[in-house]
Each structure stands twice: as C-alpha cells, then as structure tokens.
Tab-separated table of C-alpha atoms and ligand atoms in Angstrom:
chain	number	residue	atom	x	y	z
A	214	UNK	CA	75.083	115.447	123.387
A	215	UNK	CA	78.005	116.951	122.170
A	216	UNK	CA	80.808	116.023	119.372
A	217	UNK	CA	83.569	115.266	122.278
A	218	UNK	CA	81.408	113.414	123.982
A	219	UNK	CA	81.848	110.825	121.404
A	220	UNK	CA	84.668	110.453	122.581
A	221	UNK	CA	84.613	111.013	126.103
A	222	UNK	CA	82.483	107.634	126.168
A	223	UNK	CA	83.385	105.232	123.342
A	224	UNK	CA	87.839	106.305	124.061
A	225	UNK	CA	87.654	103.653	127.104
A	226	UNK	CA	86.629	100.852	125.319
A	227	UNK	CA	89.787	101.635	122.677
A	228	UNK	CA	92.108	98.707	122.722
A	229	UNK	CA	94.450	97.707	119.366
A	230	UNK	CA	92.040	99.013	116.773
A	231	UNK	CA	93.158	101.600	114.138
A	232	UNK	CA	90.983	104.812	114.246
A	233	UNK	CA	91.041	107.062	111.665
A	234	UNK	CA	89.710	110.392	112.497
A	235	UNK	CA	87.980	112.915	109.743
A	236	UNK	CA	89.639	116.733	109.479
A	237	UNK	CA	88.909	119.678	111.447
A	238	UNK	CA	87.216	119.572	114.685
A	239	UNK	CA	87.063	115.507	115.188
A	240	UNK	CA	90.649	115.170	115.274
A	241	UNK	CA	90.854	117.885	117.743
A	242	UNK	CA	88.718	116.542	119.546
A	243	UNK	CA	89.724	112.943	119.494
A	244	UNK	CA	93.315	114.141	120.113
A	245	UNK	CA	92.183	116.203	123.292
A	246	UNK	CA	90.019	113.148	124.709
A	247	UNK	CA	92.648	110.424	123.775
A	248	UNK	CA	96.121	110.652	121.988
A	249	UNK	CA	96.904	107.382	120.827
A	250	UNK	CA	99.440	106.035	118.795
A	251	UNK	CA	96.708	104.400	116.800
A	252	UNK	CA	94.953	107.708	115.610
A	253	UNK	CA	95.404	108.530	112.177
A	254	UNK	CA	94.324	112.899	112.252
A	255	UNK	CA	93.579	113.152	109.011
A	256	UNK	CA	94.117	117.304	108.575
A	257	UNK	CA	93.662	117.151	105.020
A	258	UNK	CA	91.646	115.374	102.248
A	259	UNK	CA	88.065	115.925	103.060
A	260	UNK	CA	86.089	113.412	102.449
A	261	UNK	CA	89.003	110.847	102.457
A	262	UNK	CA	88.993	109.265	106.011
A	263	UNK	CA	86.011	106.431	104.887
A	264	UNK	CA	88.673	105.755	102.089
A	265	UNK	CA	91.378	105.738	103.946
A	266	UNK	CA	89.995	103.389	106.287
A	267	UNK	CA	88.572	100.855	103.973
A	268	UNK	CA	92.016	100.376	102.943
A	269	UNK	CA	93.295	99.934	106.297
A	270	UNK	CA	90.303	97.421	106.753
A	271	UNK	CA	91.219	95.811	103.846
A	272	UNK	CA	94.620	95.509	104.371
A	273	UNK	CA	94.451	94.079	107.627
A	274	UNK	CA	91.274	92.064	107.651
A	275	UNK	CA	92.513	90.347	111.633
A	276	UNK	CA	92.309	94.383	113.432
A	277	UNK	CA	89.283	96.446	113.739
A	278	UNK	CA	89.492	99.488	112.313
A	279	UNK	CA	87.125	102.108	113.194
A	280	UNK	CA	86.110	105.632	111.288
A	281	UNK	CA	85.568	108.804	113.299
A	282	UNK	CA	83.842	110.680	110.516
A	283	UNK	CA	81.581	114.178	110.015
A	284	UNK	CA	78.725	114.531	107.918
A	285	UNK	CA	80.233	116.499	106.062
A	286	UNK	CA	82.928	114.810	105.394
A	287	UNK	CA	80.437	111.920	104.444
A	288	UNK	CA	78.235	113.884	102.278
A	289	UNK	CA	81.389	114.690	100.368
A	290	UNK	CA	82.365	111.344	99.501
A	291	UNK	CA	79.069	109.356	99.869
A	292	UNK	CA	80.130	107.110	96.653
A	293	UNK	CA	82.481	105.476	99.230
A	294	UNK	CA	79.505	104.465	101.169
A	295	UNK	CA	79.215	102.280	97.747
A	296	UNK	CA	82.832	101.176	97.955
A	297	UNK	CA	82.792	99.936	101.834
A	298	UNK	CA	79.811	97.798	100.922
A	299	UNK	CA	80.625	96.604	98.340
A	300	UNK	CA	84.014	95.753	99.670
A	301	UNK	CA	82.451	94.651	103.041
A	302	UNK	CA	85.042	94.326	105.521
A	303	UNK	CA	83.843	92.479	108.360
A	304	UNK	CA	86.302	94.307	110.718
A	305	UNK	CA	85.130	98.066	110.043
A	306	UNK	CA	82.831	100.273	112.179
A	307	UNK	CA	81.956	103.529	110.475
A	308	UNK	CA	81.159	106.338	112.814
A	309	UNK	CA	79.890	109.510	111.743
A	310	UNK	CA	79.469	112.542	114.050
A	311	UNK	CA	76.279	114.093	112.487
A	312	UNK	CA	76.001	117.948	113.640
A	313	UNK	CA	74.044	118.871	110.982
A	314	UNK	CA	76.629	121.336	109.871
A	315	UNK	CA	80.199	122.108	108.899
A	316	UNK	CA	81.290	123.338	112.251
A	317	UNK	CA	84.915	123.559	111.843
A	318	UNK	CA	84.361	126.523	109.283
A	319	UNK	CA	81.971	128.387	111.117
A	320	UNK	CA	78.804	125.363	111.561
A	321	UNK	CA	77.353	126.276	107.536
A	322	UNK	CA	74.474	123.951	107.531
A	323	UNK	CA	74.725	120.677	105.626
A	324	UNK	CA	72.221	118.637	104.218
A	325	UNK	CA	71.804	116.068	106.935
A	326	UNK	CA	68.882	117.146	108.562
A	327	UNK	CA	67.101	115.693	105.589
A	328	UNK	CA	69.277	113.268	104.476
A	329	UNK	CA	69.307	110.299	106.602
A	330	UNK	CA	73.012	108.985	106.139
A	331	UNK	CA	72.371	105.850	108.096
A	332	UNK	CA	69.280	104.793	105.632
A	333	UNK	CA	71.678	105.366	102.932
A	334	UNK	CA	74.636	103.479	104.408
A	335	UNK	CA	72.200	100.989	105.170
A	336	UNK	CA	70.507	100.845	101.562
A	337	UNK	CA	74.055	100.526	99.821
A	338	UNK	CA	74.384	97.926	102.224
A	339	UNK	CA	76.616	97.923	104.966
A	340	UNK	CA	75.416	95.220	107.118
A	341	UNK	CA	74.562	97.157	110.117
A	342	UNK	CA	73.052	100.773	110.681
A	343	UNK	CA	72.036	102.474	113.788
A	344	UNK	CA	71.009	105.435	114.958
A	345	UNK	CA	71.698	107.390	118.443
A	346	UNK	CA	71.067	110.795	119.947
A	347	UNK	CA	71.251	110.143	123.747
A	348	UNK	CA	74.722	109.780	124.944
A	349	UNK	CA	73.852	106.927	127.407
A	350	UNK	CA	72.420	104.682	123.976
A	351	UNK	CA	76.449	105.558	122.470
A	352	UNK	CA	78.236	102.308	124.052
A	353	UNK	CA	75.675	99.791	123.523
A	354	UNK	CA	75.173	100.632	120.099
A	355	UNK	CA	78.776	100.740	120.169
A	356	UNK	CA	79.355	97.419	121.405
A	357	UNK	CA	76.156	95.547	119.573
A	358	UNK	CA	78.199	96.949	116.435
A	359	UNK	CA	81.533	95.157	117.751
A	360	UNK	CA	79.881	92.247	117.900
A	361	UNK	CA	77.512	91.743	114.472
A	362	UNK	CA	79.275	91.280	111.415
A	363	UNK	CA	80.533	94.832	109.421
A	364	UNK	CA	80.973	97.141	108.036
A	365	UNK	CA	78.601	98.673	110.804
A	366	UNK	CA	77.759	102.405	110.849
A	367	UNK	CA	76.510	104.122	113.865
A	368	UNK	CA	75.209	107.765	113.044
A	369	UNK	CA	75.354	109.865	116.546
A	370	UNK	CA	73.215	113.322	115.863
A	371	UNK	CA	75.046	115.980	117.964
A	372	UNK	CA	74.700	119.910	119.055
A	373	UNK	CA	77.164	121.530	117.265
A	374	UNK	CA	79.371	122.701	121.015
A	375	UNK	CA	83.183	122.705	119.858
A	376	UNK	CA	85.197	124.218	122.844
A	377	UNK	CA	87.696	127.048	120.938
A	378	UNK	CA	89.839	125.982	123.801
A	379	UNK	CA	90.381	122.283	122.354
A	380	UNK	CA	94.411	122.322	121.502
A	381	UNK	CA	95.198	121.178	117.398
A	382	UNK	CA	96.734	118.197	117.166
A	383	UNK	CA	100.787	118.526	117.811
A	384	UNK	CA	101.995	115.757	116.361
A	385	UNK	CA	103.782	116.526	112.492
A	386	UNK	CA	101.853	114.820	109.071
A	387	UNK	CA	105.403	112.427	109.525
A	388	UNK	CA	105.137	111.346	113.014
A	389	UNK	CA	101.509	110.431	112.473
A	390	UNK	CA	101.927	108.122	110.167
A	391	UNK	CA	105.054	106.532	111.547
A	392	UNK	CA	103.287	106.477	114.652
A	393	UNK	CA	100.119	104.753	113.252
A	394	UNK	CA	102.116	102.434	111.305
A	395	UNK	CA	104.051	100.864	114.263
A	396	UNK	CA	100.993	100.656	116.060
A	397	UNK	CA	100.159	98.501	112.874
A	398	UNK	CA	103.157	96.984	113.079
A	399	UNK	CA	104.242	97.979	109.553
B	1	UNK	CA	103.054	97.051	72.527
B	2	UNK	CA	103.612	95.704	76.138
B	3	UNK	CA	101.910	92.813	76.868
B	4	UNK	CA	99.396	93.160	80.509
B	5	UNK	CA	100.324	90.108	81.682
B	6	UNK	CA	104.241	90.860	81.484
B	7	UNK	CA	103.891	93.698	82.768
B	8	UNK	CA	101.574	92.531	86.453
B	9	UNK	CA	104.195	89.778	86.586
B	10	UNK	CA	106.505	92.541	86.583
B	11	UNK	CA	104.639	94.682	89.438
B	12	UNK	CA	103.926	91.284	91.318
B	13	UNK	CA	108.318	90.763	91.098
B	14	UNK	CA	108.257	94.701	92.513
B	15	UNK	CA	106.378	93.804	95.768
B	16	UNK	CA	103.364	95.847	94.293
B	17	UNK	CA	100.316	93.671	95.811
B	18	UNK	CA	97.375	95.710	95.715
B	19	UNK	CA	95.413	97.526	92.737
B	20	UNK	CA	92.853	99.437	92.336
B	21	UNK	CA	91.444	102.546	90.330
B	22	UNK	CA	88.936	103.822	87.780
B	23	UNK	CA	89.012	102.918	84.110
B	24	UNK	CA	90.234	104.052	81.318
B	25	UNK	CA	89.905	102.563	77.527
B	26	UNK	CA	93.772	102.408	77.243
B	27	UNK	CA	94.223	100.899	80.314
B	28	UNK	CA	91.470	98.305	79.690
B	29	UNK	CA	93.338	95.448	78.814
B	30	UNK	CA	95.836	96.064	82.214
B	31	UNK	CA	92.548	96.079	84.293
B	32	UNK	CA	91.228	92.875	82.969
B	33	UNK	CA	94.489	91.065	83.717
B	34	UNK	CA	94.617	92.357	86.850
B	35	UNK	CA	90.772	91.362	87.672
B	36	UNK	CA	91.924	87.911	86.645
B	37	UNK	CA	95.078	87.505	88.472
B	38	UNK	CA	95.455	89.324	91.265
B	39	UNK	CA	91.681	90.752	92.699
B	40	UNK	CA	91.403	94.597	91.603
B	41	UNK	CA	88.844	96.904	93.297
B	42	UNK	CA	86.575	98.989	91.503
B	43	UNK	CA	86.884	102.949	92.822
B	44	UNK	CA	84.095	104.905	92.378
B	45	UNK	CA	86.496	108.052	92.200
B	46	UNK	CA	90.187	108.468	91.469
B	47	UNK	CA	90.077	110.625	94.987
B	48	UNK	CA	88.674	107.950	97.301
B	49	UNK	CA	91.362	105.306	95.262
B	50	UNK	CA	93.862	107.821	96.379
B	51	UNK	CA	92.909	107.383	100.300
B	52	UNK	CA	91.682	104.116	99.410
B	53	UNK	CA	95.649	103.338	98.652
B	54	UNK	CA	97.034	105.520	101.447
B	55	UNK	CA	95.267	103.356	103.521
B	56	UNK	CA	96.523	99.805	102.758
B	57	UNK	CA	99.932	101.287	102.301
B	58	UNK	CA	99.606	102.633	106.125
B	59	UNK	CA	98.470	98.853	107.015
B	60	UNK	CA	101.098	97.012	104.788
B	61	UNK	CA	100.553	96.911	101.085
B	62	UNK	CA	102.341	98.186	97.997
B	63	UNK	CA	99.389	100.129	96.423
B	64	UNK	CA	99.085	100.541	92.625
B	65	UNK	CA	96.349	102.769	91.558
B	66	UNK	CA	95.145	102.750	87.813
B	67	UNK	CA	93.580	106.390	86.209
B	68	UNK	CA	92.907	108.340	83.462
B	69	UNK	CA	94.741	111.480	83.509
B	70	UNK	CA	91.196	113.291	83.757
B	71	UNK	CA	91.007	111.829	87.498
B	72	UNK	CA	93.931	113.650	88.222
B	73	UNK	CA	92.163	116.762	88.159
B	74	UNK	CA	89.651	114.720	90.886
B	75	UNK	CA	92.508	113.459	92.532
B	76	UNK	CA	94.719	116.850	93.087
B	77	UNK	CA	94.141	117.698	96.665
B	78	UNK	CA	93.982	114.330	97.674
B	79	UNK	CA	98.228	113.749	96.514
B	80	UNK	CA	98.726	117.439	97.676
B	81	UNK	CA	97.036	117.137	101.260
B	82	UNK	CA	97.582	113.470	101.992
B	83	UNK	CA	100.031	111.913	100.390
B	84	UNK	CA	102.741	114.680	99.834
B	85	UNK	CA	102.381	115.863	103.319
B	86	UNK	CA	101.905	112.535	105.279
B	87	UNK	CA	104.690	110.673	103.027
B	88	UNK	CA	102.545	107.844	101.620
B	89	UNK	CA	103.584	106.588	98.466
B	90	UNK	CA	101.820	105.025	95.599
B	91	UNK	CA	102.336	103.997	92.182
B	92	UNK	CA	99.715	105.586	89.784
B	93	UNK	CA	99.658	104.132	86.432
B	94	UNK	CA	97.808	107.046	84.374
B	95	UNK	CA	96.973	106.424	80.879
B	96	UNK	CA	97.812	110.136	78.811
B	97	UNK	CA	93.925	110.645	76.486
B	98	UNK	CA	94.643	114.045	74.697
B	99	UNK	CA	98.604	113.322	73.915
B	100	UNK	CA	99.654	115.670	71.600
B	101	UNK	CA	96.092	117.387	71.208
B	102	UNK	CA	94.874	114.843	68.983
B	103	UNK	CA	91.992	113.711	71.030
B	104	UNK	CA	88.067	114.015	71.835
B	105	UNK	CA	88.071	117.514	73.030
B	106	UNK	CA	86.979	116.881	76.577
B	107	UNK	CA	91.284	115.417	76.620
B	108	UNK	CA	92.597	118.164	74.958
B	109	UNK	CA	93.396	120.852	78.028
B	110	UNK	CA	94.221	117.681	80.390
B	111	UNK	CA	96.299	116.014	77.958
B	112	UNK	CA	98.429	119.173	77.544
B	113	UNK	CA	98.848	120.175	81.219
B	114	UNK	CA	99.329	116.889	83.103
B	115	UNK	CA	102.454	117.070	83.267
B	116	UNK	CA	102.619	120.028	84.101
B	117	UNK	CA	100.112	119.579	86.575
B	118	UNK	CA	102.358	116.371	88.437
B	119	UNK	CA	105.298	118.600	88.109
B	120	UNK	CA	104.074	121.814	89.864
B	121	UNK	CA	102.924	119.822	92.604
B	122	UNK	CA	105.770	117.897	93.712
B	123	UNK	CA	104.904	114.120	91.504
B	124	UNK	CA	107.577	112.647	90.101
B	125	UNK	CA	106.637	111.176	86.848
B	126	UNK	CA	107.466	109.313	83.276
B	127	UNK	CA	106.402	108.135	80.616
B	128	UNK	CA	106.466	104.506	80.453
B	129	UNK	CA	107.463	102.742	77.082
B	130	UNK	CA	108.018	99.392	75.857
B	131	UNK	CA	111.896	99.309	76.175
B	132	UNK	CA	112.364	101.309	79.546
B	133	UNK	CA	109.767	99.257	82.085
B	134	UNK	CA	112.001	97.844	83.605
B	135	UNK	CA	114.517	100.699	84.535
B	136	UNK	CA	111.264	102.531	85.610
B	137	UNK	CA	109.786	99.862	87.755
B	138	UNK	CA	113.593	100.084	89.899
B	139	UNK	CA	113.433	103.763	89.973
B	140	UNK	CA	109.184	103.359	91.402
B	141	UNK	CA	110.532	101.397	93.769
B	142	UNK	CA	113.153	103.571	94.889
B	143	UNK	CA	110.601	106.331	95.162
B	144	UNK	CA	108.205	104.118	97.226
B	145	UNK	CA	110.593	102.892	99.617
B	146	UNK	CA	113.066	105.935	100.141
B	147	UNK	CA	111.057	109.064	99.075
B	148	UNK	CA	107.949	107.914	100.020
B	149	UNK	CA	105.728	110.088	97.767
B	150	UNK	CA	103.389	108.833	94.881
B	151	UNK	CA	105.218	108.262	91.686
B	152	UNK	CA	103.202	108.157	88.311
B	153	UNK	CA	103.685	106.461	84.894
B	154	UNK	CA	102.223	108.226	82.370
B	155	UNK	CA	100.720	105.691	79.366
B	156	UNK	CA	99.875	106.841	75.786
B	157	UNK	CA	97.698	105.054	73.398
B	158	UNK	CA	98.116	101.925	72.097
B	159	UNK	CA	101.207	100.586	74.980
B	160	UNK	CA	98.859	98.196	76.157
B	161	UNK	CA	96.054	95.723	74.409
B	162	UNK	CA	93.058	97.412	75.046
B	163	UNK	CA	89.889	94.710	75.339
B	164	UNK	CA	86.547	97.179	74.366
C	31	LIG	C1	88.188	119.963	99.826
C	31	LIG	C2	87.946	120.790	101.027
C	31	LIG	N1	86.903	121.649	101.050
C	31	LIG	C3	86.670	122.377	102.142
C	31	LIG	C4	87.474	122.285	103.244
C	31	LIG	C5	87.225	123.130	104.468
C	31	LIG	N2	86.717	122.323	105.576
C	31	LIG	C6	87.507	121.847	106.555
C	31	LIG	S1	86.682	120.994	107.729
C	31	LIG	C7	85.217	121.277	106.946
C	31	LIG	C8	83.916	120.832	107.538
C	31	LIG	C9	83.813	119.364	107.787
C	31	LIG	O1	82.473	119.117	108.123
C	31	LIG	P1	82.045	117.850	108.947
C	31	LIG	O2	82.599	116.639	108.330
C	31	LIG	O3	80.557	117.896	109.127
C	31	LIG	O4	82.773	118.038	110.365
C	31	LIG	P2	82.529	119.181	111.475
C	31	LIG	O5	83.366	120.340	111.075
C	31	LIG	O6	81.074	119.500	111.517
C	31	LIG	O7	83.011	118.550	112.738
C	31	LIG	C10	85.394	122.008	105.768
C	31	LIG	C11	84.312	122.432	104.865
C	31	LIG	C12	88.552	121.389	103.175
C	31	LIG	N3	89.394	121.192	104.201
C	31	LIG	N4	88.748	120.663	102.060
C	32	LIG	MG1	79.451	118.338	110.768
C-alpha cells in the first residue's frame, strides 16, 4: 500500500470531523484525494500537527477530530504522545502514515523500522492502538477506532510511492484557517 | 508585586479561557492559581504548547500559554511557521531569567537576546509591570482579535509570588 491510498479509502467515510494533516507529502496528498473545508495543511511546524490537534480535540470535545500524521513527524514530537494521553480526548483518532522514512526530502530513513510507534502510543496510553499494512484491513480498523473510546491510533506501514505529479496545496496559510474555522463554526 | 489571583481574574474578564505551558520558578505562583481555578495543562515542550494553543484557538478558545524565555528558543519555528503565517494568535506570558545578566549562566545569552529575538521575528511584546496590566491586557486583546498574531508579556523576577 501506498501513502495516498490512505486516503483514497478512509476520504469516503469523512463527514464533519476536523482533520489535521502533517507537512510535506500528506497534505499533498490529502489535498489531491479530498479538498475539504475541514483540512487543516499544516506546511509548517514539523512535528506540530498531534499538538495542534489535541487542542482542537480539546476544544471541541462534541466533533471528532482526526490526525493525518508521518513518522517522522511523530518521532519528532513523540513527548506529545505523552500529552494526548494524558489529556485523553475521547473524540481523537491519531493516524500516522509510517513509510519508514522522510519522503518529502528525498525518503532519508527514519527510525521506525525499529521503533514500534503504536507500542509506544499504546504504552503512554492512548486507549486504543492498531496496526495495519494491507489496504483492505484500513477501514475496519478505521471504523473499530470510531467506535471504542480515544484517543485511538492506527499506525498504517506504507511503500514510500509519492507521485511528483501530486499538485501542492493552493489554498493561502489565511484561507486555511478561515476555512477550517467555519467548518468549526468559529 | 502582582497578586496571581488578580491577575487570572483579569485574563478570565479578557475572554482568555484556556492555559497551558511549561514552568518556570517565576511564574510558579501564576501556575498554581491557575491549576486551582481554571484547569491548566501540563506541556511537555513550549513547541507542542505552541500548536497545542493554535489548536484550541482554531476550535474556539482564547489560548494563554505560560514559558520561560529559554522555551522560546524551542518554540521559534513553531510562532514563525504556524502562527505568523497562518494568523493564530496567542498570549504568551514569558517570565525574563537572565534580566540584566545577573543570572545562572545557562540565562545569561537568552536573557539578553529575547527581545531581540520576538522583535526580529515579527512578536509584538512588553514588559508587564504592576501599574500597566491593565493597559496591556486591552492592547493583547486588540492584538488577538484584530492582528491575529501571538503577543508576549515579558515577566521579570519577583512580579509574581513564586510558591517553591
Ligand atoms: C523543523 C523542520 N525540520 C525539517 C524539515 C524538513 N522536512 C519537511 S517534511 C519532512 C519529512 C517528514 O517526514 P514524515 O513525517 O515521515 O512524512 P513523509 O515525508 O515521509 O510523508 C522534513 C524532514 C521541516 N519542515 N521542519
Ligand atoms: Mg515518513
């Protein structure tokens, strides 16, 4: 399975949750598959988008909020693993898009092959943590996730495969936020 | 010496309605009140506060976020590459260790660049006294709600009670 695949299956089953998507290739990706008011492209801040989304969680505790994250990203900022347990917002879904590598700068390998980020999302104890690699596993791990208690975090091990020919998202820093907060209805 | 309690009632009369942040010693009176009376959340970095903040203020809060000035140096690309560029505003309440270089020497470079440091990038900042709170709280608010960037008060020793 690929990265936009991710998307390609889990973007139909998007209603009125906020989705905030990590920087570099996941928000191009995400943006390419399904352009939604809703999507907060993070192009910036890496490492930020679990924060980011813990607030939104937080903040508005009746809306599902899901994270569209990289391992990278996560590996950055894995103290805020710590913080979204500890915080436990029912309402979150934490999904990272585990390539094994920092593809949007040329796939560098990470650390994930031998770090198991679900075991450690798990062990700082977000209440649910699976595992998939096969893309027809994605929705039903998905939707078990929807329905248990969160903060749930659903690791998806990819092939790196970004298409150069995914556009960048088109939308200003501005509009995406106004956009995301109306869709909020802030 | 501003009392912590006067000074939440203060943020609560502002609209501000959601705190969080890493300690300081001279904030550590401020963070106790505020663990008391209004739920604070413990950051484990003055970076994820920052998104942590950007976050609820996307979804409908009025974000305060408590630091020492060394987390700004953590915190940098997080104002410069979210907040500054997206328009999300926050009000950071950073306490000033290494004011006037008289200070444990791991304060001394960060306590003489930090404002420097806000004012290169783009934060608006003061320093927040006793007799000009109030004036400052109107002008935070002004920055929240029409600028929309993060505005920072900048707290030296001994402004608030410190509990340690
Ligand atoms: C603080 C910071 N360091 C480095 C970068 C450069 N950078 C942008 S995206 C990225 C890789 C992100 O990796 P991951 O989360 O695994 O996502 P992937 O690219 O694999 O989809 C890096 C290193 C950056 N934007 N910010
Ligand atoms: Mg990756």
């Amino acid at each position: 399975m690929k990265g936009i695949e991710v998307f390609q299956e889990l973007a139909p089953l998007l209603a009125d949750e906020a989705v905030v998507l990590a920087n570099g290739f996941i928000s191009r990706e995400c943006f390419q598959v399904l352009d939604r008011p809703g999507n907060f492209y993070m192009i910036g801040s890496m490492g930020l988008a679990s924060s980011i989304g813990l607030g939104v969680a937080l903040a508005q505790p009746e809306r599902r909020t899901l994270i569209f994250d990289g391992d990278g990203n996560v590996l950055m900022a894995m103290g805020t693993l710590a913080m979204i347990a500890a915080c436990a917002p029912k309402n979150l879904i934490h999904i990272v898009i585990d390539n094994e590598v920092y593809e949007s700068t040329g796939s560098q390998r990470t650390i994930s092959n031998v770090v198991p980020l679900e075991s450690v999302a798990l062990s700082c104890g977000y209440r649910q943590a699976l595992r998939v690699t096969q893309r027809d596993a994605l929705k039903s791990a998905y939707e078990s996730l929807c329905q248990a208690e969160g903060p749930g975090f659903l690791l998806v091990k990819v092939e790196p495969g970004f298409d150069p020919a995914t556009g960048r998202v088109t939308h200003t820093p501005e509009e995406i936020r106004n956009r995301f907060m109306n869709s909020l209805k802030v | 010496m501003l009392s912590s309690k006067t000074f939440i009632e203060k943020l609560h009369g502002h609209g501000f309605d959601f705190f969080t942040g890493v300690p300081c010693s001279l904030l550590s009176g401020l963070i106790s009140s505020l663990e008391e009376s209004s739920g604070y959340l413990p950051s484990v970095r003055e970076d994820a506060a920052v998104g942590l903040c950007a976050g609820a203020f996307m979804a409908g809060k009025q974000p305060v976020l408590l630091m020492q000035n060394s987390g700004l140096g953590y915190s940098l690309n997080a104002f410069t590459s979210l907040n500054l560029i997206y328009g999300l505003p926050v009000l950071v309440i950073m306490s000033w260790r290494g004011c006037g270089g008289n200070d444990a020497p791991e304060h001394i470079i960060m306590g003489a660049v930090n404002e420097k440091l806000l004012a290169t990038a783009g934060m608006d900042h003061d320093v927040l006294t006793r007799d000009n709170v109030d004036a400052l709280l109107v002008q935070a608010v002004d920055q929240i709600k029409n600028k929309k960037l993060p505005y920072t008060l900048l707290v030296k020793k001994g402004l608030f009670d410190e509990r340690h």
